PDB file of C-alpha atoms and ligand atoms in Angstrom:
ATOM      1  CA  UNK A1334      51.151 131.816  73.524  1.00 65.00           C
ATOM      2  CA  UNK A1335      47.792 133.214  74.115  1.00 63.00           C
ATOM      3  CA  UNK A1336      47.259 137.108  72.455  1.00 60.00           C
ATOM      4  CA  UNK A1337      45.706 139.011  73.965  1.00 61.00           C
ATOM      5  CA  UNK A1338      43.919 142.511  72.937  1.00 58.00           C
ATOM      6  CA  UNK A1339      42.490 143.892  76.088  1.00 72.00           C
ATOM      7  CA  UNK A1340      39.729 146.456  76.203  1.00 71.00           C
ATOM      8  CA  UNK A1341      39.706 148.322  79.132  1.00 86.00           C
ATOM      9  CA  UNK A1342      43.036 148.105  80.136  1.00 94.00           C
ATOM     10  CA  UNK A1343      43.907 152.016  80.271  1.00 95.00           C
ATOM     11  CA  UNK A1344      42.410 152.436  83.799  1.00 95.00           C
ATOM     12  CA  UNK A1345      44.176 152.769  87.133  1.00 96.00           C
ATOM     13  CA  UNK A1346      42.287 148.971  87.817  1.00 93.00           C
ATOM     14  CA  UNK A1347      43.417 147.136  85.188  1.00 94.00           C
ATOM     15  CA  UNK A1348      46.819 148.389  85.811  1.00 96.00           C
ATOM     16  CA  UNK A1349      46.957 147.748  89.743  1.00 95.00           C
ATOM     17  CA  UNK A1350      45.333 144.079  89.046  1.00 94.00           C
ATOM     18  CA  UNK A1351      47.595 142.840  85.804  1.00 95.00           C
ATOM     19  CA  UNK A1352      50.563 145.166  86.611  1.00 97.00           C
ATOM     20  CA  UNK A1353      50.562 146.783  83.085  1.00 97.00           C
ATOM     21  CA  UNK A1354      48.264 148.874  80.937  1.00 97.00           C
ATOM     22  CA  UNK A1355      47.537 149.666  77.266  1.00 96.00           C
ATOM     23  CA  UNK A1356      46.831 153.525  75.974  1.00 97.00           C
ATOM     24  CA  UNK A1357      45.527 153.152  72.266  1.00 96.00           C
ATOM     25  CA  UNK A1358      46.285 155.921  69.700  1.00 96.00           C
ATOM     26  CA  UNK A1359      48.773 157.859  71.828  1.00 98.00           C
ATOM     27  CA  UNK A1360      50.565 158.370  68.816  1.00 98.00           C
ATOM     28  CA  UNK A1361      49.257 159.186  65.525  1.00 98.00           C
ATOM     29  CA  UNK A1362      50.221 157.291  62.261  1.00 98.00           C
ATOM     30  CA  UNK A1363      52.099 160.412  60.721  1.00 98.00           C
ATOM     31  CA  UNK A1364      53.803 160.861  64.041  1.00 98.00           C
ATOM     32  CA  UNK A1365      54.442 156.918  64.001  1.00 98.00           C
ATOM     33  CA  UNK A1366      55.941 157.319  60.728  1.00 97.00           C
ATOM     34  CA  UNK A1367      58.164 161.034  61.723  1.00 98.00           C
ATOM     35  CA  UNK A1368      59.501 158.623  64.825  1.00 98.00           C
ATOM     36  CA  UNK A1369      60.362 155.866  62.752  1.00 97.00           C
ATOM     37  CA  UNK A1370      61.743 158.007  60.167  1.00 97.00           C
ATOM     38  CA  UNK A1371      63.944 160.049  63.060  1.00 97.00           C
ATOM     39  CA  UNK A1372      64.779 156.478  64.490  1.00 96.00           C
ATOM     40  CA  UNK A1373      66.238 154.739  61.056  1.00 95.00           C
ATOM     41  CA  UNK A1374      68.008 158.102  60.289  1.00 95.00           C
ATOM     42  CA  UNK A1375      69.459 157.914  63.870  1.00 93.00           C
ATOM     43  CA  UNK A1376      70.264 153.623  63.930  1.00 94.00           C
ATOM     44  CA  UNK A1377      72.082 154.009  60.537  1.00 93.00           C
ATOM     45  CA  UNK A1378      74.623 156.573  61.786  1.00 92.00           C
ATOM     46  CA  UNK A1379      77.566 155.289  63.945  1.00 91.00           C
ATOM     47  CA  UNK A1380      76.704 156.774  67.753  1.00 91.00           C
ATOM     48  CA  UNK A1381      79.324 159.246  69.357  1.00 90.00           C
ATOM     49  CA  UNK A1382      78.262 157.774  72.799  1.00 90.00           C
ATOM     50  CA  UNK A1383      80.805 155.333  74.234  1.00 85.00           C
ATOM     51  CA  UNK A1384      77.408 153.501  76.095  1.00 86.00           C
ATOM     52  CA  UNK A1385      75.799 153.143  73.022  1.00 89.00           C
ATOM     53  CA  UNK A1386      76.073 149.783  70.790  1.00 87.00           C
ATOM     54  CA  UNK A1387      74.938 148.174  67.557  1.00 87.00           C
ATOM     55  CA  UNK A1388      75.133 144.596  66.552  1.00 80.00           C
ATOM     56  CA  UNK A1389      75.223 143.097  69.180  1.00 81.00           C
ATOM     57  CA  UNK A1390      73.535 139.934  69.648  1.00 77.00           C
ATOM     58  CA  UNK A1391      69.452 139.690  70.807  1.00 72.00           C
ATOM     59  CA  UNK A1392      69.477 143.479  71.939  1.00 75.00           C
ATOM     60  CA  UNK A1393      71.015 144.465  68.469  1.00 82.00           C
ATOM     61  CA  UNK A1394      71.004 148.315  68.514  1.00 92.00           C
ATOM     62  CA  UNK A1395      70.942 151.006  71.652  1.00 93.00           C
ATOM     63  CA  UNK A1396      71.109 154.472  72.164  1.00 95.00           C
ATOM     64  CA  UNK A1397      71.040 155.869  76.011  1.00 92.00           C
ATOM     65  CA  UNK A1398      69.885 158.866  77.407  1.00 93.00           C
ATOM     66  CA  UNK A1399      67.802 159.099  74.964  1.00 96.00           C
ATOM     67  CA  UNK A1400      65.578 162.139  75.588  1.00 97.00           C
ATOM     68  CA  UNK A1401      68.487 164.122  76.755  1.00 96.00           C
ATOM     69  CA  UNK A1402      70.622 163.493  74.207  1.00 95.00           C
ATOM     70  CA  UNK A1403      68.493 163.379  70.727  1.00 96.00           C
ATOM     71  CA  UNK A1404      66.522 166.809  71.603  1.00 96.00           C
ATOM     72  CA  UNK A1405      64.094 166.365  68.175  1.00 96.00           C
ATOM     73  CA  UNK A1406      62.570 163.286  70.304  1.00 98.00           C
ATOM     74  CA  UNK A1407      61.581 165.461  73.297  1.00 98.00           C
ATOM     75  CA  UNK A1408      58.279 166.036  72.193  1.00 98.00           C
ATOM     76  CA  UNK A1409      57.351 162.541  72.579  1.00 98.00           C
ATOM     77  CA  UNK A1410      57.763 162.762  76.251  1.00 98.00           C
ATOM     78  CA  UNK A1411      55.569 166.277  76.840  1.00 97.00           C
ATOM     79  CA  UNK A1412      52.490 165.073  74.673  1.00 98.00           C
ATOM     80  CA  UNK A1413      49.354 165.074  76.245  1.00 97.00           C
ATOM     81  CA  UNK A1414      48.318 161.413  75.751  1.00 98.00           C
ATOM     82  CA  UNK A1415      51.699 160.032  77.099  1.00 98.00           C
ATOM     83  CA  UNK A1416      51.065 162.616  80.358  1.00 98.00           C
ATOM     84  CA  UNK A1417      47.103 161.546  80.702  1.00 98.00           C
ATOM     85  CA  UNK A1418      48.602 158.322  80.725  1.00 98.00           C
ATOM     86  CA  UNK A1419      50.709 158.651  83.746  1.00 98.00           C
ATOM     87  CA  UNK A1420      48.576 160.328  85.648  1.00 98.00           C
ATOM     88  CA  UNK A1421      46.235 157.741  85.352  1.00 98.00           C
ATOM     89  CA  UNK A1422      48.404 154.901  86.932  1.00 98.00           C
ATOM     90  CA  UNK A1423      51.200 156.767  88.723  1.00 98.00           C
ATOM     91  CA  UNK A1424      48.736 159.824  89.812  1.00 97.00           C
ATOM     92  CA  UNK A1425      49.581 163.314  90.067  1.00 95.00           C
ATOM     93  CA  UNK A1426      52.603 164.974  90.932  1.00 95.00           C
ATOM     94  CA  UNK A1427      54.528 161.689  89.449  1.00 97.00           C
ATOM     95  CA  UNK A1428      58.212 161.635  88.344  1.00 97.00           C
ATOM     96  CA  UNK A1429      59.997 160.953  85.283  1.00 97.00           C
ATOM     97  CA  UNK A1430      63.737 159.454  85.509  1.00 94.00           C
ATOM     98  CA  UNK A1431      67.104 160.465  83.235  1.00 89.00           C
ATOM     99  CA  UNK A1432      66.936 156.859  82.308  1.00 90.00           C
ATOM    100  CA  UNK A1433      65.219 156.945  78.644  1.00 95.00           C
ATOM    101  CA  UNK A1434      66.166 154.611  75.618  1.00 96.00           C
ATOM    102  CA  UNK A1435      65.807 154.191  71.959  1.00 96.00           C
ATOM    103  CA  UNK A1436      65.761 150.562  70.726  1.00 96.00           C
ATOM    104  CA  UNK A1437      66.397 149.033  67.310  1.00 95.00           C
ATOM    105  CA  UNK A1438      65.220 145.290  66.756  1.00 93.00           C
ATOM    106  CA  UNK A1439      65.780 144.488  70.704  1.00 89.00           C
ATOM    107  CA  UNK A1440      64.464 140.821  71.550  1.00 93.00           C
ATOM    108  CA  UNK A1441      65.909 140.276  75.218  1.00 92.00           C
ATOM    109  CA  UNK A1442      64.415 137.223  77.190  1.00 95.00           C
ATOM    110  CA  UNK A1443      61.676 137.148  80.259  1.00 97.00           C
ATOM    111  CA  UNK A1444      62.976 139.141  83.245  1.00 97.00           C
ATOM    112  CA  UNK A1445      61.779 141.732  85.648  1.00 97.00           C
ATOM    113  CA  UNK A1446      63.179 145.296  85.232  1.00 96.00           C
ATOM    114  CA  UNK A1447      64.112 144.856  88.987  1.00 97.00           C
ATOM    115  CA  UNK A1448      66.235 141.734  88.347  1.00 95.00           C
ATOM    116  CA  UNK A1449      69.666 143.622  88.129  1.00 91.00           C
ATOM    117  CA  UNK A1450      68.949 146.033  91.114  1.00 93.00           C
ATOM    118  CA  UNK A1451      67.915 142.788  93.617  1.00 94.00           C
ATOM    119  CA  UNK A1452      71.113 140.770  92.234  1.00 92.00           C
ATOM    120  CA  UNK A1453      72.821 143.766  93.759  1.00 89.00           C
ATOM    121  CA  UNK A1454      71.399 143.874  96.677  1.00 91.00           C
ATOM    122  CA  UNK A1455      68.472 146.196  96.792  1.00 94.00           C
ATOM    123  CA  UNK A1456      65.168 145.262  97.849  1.00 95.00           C
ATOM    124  CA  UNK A1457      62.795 148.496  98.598  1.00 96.00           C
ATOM    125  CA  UNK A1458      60.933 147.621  95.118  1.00 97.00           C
ATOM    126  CA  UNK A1459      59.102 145.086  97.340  1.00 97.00           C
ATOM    127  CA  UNK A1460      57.935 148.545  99.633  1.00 96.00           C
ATOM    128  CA  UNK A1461      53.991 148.078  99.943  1.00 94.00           C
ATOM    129  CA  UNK A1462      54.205 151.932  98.099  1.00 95.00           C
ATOM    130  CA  UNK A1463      56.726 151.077  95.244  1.00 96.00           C
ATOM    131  CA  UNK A1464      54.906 152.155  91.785  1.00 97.00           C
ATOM    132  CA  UNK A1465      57.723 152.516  89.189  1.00 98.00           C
ATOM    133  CA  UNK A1466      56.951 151.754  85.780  1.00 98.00           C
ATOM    134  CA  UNK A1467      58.872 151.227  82.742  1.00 98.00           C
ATOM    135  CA  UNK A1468      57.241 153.244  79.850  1.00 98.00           C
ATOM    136  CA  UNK A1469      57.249 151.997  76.122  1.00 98.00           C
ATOM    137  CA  UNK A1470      56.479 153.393  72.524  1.00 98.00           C
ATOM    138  CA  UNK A1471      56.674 150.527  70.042  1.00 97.00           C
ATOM    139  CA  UNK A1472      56.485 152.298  66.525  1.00 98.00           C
ATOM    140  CA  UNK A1473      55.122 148.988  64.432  1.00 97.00           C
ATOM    141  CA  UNK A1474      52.273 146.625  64.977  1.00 97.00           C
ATOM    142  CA  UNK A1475      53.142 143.345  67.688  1.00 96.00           C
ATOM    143  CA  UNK A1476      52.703 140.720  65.145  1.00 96.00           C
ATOM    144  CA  UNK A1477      53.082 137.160  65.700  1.00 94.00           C
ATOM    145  CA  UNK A1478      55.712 136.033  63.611  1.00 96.00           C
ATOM    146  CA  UNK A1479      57.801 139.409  63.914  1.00 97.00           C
ATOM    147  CA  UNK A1480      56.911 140.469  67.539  1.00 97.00           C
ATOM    148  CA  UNK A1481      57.408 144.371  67.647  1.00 97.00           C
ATOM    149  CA  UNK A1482      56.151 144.748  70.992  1.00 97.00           C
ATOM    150  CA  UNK A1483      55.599 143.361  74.621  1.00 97.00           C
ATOM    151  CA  UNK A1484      54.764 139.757  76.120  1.00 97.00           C
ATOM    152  CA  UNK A1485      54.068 140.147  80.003  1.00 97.00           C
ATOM    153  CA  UNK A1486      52.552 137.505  82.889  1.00 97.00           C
ATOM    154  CA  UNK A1487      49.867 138.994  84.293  1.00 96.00           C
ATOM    155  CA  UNK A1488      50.004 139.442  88.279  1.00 96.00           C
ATOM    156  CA  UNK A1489      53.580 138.664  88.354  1.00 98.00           C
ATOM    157  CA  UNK A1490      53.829 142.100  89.641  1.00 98.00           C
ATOM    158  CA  UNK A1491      52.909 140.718  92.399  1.00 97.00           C
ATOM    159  CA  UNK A1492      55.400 138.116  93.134  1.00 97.00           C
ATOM    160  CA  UNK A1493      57.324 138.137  96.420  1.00 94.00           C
ATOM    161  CA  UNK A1494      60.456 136.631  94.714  1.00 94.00           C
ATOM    162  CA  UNK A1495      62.171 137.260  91.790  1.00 96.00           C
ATOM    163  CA  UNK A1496      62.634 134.117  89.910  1.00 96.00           C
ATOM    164  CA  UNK A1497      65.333 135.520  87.089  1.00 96.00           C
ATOM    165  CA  UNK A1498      68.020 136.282  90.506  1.00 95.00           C
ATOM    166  CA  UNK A1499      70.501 133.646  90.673  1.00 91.00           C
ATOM    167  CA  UNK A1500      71.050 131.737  93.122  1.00 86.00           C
ATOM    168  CA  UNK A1501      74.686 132.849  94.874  1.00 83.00           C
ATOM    169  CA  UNK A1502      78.034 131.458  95.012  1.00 78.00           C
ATOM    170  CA  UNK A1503      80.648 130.253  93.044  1.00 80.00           C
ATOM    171  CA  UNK A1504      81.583 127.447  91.090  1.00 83.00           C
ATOM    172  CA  UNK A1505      80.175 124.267  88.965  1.00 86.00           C
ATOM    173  CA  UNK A1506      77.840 123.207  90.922  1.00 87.00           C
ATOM    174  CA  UNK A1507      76.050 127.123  91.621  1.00 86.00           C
ATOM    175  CA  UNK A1508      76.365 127.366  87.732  1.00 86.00           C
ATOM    176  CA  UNK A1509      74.567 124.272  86.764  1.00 91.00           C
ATOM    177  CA  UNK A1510      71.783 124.893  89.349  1.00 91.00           C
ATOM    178  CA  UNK A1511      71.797 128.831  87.785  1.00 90.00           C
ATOM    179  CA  UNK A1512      71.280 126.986  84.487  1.00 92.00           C
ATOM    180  CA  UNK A1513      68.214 124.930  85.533  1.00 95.00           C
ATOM    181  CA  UNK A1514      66.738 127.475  87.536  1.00 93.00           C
ATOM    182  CA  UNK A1515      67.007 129.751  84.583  1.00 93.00           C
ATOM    183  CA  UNK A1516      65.830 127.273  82.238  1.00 95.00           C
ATOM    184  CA  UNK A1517      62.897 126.406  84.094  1.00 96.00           C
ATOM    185  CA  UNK A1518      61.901 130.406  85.262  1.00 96.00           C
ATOM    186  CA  UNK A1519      61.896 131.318  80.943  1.00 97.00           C
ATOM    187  CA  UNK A1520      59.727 127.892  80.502  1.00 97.00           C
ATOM    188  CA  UNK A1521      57.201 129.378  83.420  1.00 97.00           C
ATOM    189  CA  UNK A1522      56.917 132.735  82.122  1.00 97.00           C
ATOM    190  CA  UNK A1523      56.628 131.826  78.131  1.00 97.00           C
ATOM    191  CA  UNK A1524      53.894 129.302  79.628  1.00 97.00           C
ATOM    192  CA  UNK A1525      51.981 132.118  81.479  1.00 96.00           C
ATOM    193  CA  UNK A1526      52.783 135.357  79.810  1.00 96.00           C
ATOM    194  CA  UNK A1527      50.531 136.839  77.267  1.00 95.00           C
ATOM    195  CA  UNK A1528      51.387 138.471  74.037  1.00 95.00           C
ATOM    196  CA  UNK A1529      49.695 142.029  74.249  1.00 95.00           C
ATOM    197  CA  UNK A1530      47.898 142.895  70.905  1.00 93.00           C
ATOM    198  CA  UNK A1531      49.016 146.683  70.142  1.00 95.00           C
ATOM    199  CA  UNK A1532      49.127 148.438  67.228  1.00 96.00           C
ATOM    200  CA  UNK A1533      52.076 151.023  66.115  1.00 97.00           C
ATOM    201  CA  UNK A1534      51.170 154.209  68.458  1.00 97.00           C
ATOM    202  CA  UNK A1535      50.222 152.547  71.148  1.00 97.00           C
ATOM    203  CA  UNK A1536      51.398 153.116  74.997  1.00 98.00           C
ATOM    204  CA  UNK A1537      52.115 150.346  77.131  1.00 98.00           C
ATOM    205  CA  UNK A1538      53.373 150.562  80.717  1.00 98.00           C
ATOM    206  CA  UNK A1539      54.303 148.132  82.839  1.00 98.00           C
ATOM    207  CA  UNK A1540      55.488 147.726  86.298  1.00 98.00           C
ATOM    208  CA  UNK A1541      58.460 147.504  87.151  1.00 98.00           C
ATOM    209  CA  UNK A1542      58.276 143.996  89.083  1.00 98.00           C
ATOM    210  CA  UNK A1543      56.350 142.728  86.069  1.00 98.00           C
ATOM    211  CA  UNK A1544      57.511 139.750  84.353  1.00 98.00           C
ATOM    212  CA  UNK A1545      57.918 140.924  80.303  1.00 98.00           C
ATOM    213  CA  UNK A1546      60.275 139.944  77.495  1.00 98.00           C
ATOM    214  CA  UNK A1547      60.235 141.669  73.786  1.00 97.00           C
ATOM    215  CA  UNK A1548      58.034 139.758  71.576  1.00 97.00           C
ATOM    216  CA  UNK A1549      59.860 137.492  69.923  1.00 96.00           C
ATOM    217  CA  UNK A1550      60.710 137.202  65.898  1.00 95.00           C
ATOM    218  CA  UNK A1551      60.223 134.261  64.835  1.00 95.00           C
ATOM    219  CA  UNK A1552      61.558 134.541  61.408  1.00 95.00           C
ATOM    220  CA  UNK A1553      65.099 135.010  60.720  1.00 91.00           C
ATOM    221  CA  UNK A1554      64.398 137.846  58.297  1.00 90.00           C
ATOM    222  CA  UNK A1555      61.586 140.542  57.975  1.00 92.00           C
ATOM    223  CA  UNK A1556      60.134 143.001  55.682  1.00 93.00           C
ATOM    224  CA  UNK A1557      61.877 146.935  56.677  1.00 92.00           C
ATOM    225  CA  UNK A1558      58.548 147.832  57.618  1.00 91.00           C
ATOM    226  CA  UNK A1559      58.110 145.460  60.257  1.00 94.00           C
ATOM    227  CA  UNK A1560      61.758 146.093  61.837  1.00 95.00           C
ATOM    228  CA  UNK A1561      61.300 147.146  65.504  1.00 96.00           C
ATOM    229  CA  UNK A1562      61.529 150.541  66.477  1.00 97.00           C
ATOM    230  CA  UNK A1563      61.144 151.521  70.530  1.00 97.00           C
ATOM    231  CA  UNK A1564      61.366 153.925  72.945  1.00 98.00           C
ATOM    232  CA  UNK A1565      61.177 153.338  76.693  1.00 98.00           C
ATOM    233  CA  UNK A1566      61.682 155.254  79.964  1.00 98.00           C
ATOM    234  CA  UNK A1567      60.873 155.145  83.476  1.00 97.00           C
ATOM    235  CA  UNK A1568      58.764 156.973  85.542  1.00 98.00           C
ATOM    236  CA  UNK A1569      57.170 156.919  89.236  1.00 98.00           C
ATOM    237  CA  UNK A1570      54.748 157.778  91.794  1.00 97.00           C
ATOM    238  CA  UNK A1571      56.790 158.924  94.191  1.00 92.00           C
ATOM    239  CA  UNK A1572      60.596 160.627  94.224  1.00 88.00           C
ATOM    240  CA  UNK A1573      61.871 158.671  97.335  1.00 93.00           C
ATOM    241  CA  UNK A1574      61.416 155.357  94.963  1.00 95.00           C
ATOM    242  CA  UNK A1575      62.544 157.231  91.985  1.00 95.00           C
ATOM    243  CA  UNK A1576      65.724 158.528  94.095  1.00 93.00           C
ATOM    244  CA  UNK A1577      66.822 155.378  95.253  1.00 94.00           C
ATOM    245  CA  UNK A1578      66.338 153.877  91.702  1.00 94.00           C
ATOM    246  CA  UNK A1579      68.425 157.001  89.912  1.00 91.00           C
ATOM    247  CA  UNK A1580      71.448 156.285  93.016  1.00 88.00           C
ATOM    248  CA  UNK A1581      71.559 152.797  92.219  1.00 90.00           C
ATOM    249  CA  UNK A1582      71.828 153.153  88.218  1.00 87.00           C
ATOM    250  CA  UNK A1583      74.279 155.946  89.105  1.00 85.00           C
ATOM    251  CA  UNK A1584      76.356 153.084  90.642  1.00 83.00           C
ATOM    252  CA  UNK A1585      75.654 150.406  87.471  1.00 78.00           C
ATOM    253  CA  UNK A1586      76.031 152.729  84.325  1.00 71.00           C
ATOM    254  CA  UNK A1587      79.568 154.932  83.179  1.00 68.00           C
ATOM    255  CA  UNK A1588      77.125 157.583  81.712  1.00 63.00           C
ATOM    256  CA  UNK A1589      75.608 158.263  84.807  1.00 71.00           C
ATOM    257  CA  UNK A1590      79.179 158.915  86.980  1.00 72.00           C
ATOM    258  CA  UNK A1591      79.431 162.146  85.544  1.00 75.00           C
ATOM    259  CA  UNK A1592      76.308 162.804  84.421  1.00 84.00           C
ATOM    260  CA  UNK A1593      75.553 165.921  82.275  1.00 88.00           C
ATOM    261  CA  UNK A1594      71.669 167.089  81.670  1.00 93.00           C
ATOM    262  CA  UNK A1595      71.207 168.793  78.660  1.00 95.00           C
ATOM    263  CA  UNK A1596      70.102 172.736  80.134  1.00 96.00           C
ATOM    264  CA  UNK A1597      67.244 172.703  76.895  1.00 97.00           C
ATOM    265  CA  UNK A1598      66.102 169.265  78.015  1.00 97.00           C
ATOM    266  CA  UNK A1599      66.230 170.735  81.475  1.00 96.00           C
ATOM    267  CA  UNK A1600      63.974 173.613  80.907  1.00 97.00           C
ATOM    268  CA  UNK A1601      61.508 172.014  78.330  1.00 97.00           C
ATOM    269  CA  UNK A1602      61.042 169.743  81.335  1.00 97.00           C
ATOM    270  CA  UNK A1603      60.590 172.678  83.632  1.00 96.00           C
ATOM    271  CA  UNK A1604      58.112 174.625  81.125  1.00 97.00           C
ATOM    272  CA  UNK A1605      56.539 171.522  80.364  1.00 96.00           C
ATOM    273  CA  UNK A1606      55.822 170.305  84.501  1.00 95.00           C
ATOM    274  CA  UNK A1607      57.623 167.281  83.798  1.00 96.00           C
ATOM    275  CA  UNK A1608      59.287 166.323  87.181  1.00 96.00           C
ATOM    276  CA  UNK A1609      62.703 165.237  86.587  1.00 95.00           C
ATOM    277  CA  UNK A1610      64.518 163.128  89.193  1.00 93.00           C
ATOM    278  CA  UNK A1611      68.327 163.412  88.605  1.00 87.00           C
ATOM    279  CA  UNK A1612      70.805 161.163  90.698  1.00 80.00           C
ATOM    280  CA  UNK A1613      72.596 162.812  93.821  1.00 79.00           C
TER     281      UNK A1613
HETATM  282  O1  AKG B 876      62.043 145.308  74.178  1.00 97.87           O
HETATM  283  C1  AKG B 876      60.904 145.214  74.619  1.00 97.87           C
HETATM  284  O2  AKG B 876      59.931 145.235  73.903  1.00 97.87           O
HETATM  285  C2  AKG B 876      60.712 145.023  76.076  1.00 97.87           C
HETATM  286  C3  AKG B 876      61.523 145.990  76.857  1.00 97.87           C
HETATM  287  C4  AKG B 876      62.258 145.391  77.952  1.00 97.87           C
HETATM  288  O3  AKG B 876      62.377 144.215  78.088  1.00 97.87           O
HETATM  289  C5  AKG B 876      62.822 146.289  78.936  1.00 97.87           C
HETATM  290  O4  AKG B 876      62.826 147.502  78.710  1.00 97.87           O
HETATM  291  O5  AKG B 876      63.261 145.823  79.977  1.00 97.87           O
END
């Protein structure tokens, strides 16, 4: 697979044309190392959540609601660089979702982030207005053999279809042609995706509708060091996009049934103008 290191790709531009963008140096390398310190500390302790897992198998390691629920991470979300950032490609007022993630040595395959929500029915992420993105902090370098951050297709933002929905009904035959059609949709994207060339501190963003997957490890084993360590959320341009989004993960996740929102995280957001879409 191609790498690619691009340039200019923290402008408005870039990010409408490819569907994703790059912010270098967001982070700097003591704060990359205070994150990954925080993130060990947090991975090596059993979570209290219910949601939460570890071990499991490709995604490895979770833990949800992540800004709301580990308050010494906040800051990450209110620094300047990460909101310069979303101005630039979701404008100004934009809006910031409850949905936020920590990830430990996560290595899912190609999908769009709008997959589950259009196997369930919903379709207003193909609105000519939808700009949702998914927002992510990798904490080590993307290497080639160890991966540690994103491969994306470029333009498949674009795509009228989603390739990664199965097709519906029942049965052996539906399965099998689920199988090939799954099979053949990884092939595609591994064959046109890129492997984006960032370095620990970076900020990537990506939209929504993008094709991505985690860069891959190709090793079975890997120096500490080069473990992955990542934090995502999701913002958007616009809360009637964001709204419908929050509803329908209000309907997929437990957590968000009863959902509680932390009344510090509420009011750093608040202090901070960070515009915080909660569910209905
Ligand atoms: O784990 C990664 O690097 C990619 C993140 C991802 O696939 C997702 O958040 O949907």
């Amino acid at each position: 697979m191609k790498k690619i290191g691009y340039h200019d790709a923290d402008t408005y531009e870039f990010y409408k044309k490819y569907g994703f963008a790059i912010f270098r140096n967001v982070f700097t390398p003591d704060e990359v190392k205070q994150l990954r310190q925080g993130l060990v500390e947090s991975f090596s302790q059993k979570s209290s959540y219910p949601d939460d897992w570890d071990n499991k198998e490709l995604l490895t390691s979770v833990r949800f609601d992540f800004f709301n629920r580990y308050k010494d991470f906040r800051w990450v979300l209110f620094k300047q660089g990460i909101t310069d950032a979303l101005n630039t490609v979701l404008g100004k007022p934009h809006f910031i979702l409850t949905e936020s993630v920590a990830h430990y040595e996560g290595f899912g395959a190609w999908h769009k982030d709008t997959t589950t929500q259009e196997k369930m029915g919903e379709r207003f992420h193909y609105d000519e207005d939808f700009n949702m993105i998914e927002c992510g902090i990798y904490l080590q370098d993307n290497d080639p053999v160890y991966g540690g951050g994103l491969d994306i297709v470029p333009f498949s933002h674009l795509d009228k279809s989603d390739p990664f929905v199965p097709v519906s009904g029942k049965g052996k035959l539906s399965g099998l042609m689920n199988r090939i059609k799954n099979y053949t949709s990884q092939k595609n994207a591994t064959k046109n995706g890129v492997q984006l060339e960032t370095k620990a501190g970076d900020f990537v963003v990506f939209n929504k509708k993008a094709t991505h997957r985690a860069s891959p490890c190709n090793v079975p084993s890997k120096p500490k060091e080069m473990e992955k360590y990542a934090i995502f959320f999701l913002a958007g341009s616009d809360n009637v996009h964001v709204k419908l989004y929050t509803n329908f993960i209000k309907k997929r996740y437990d957590y968000m049934k009863d959902y509680k929102l932390d009344e510090g995280y509420r009011q750093a957001c608040e202090e901070k103008g960070v515009k915080l879409v909660l569910p209905d």
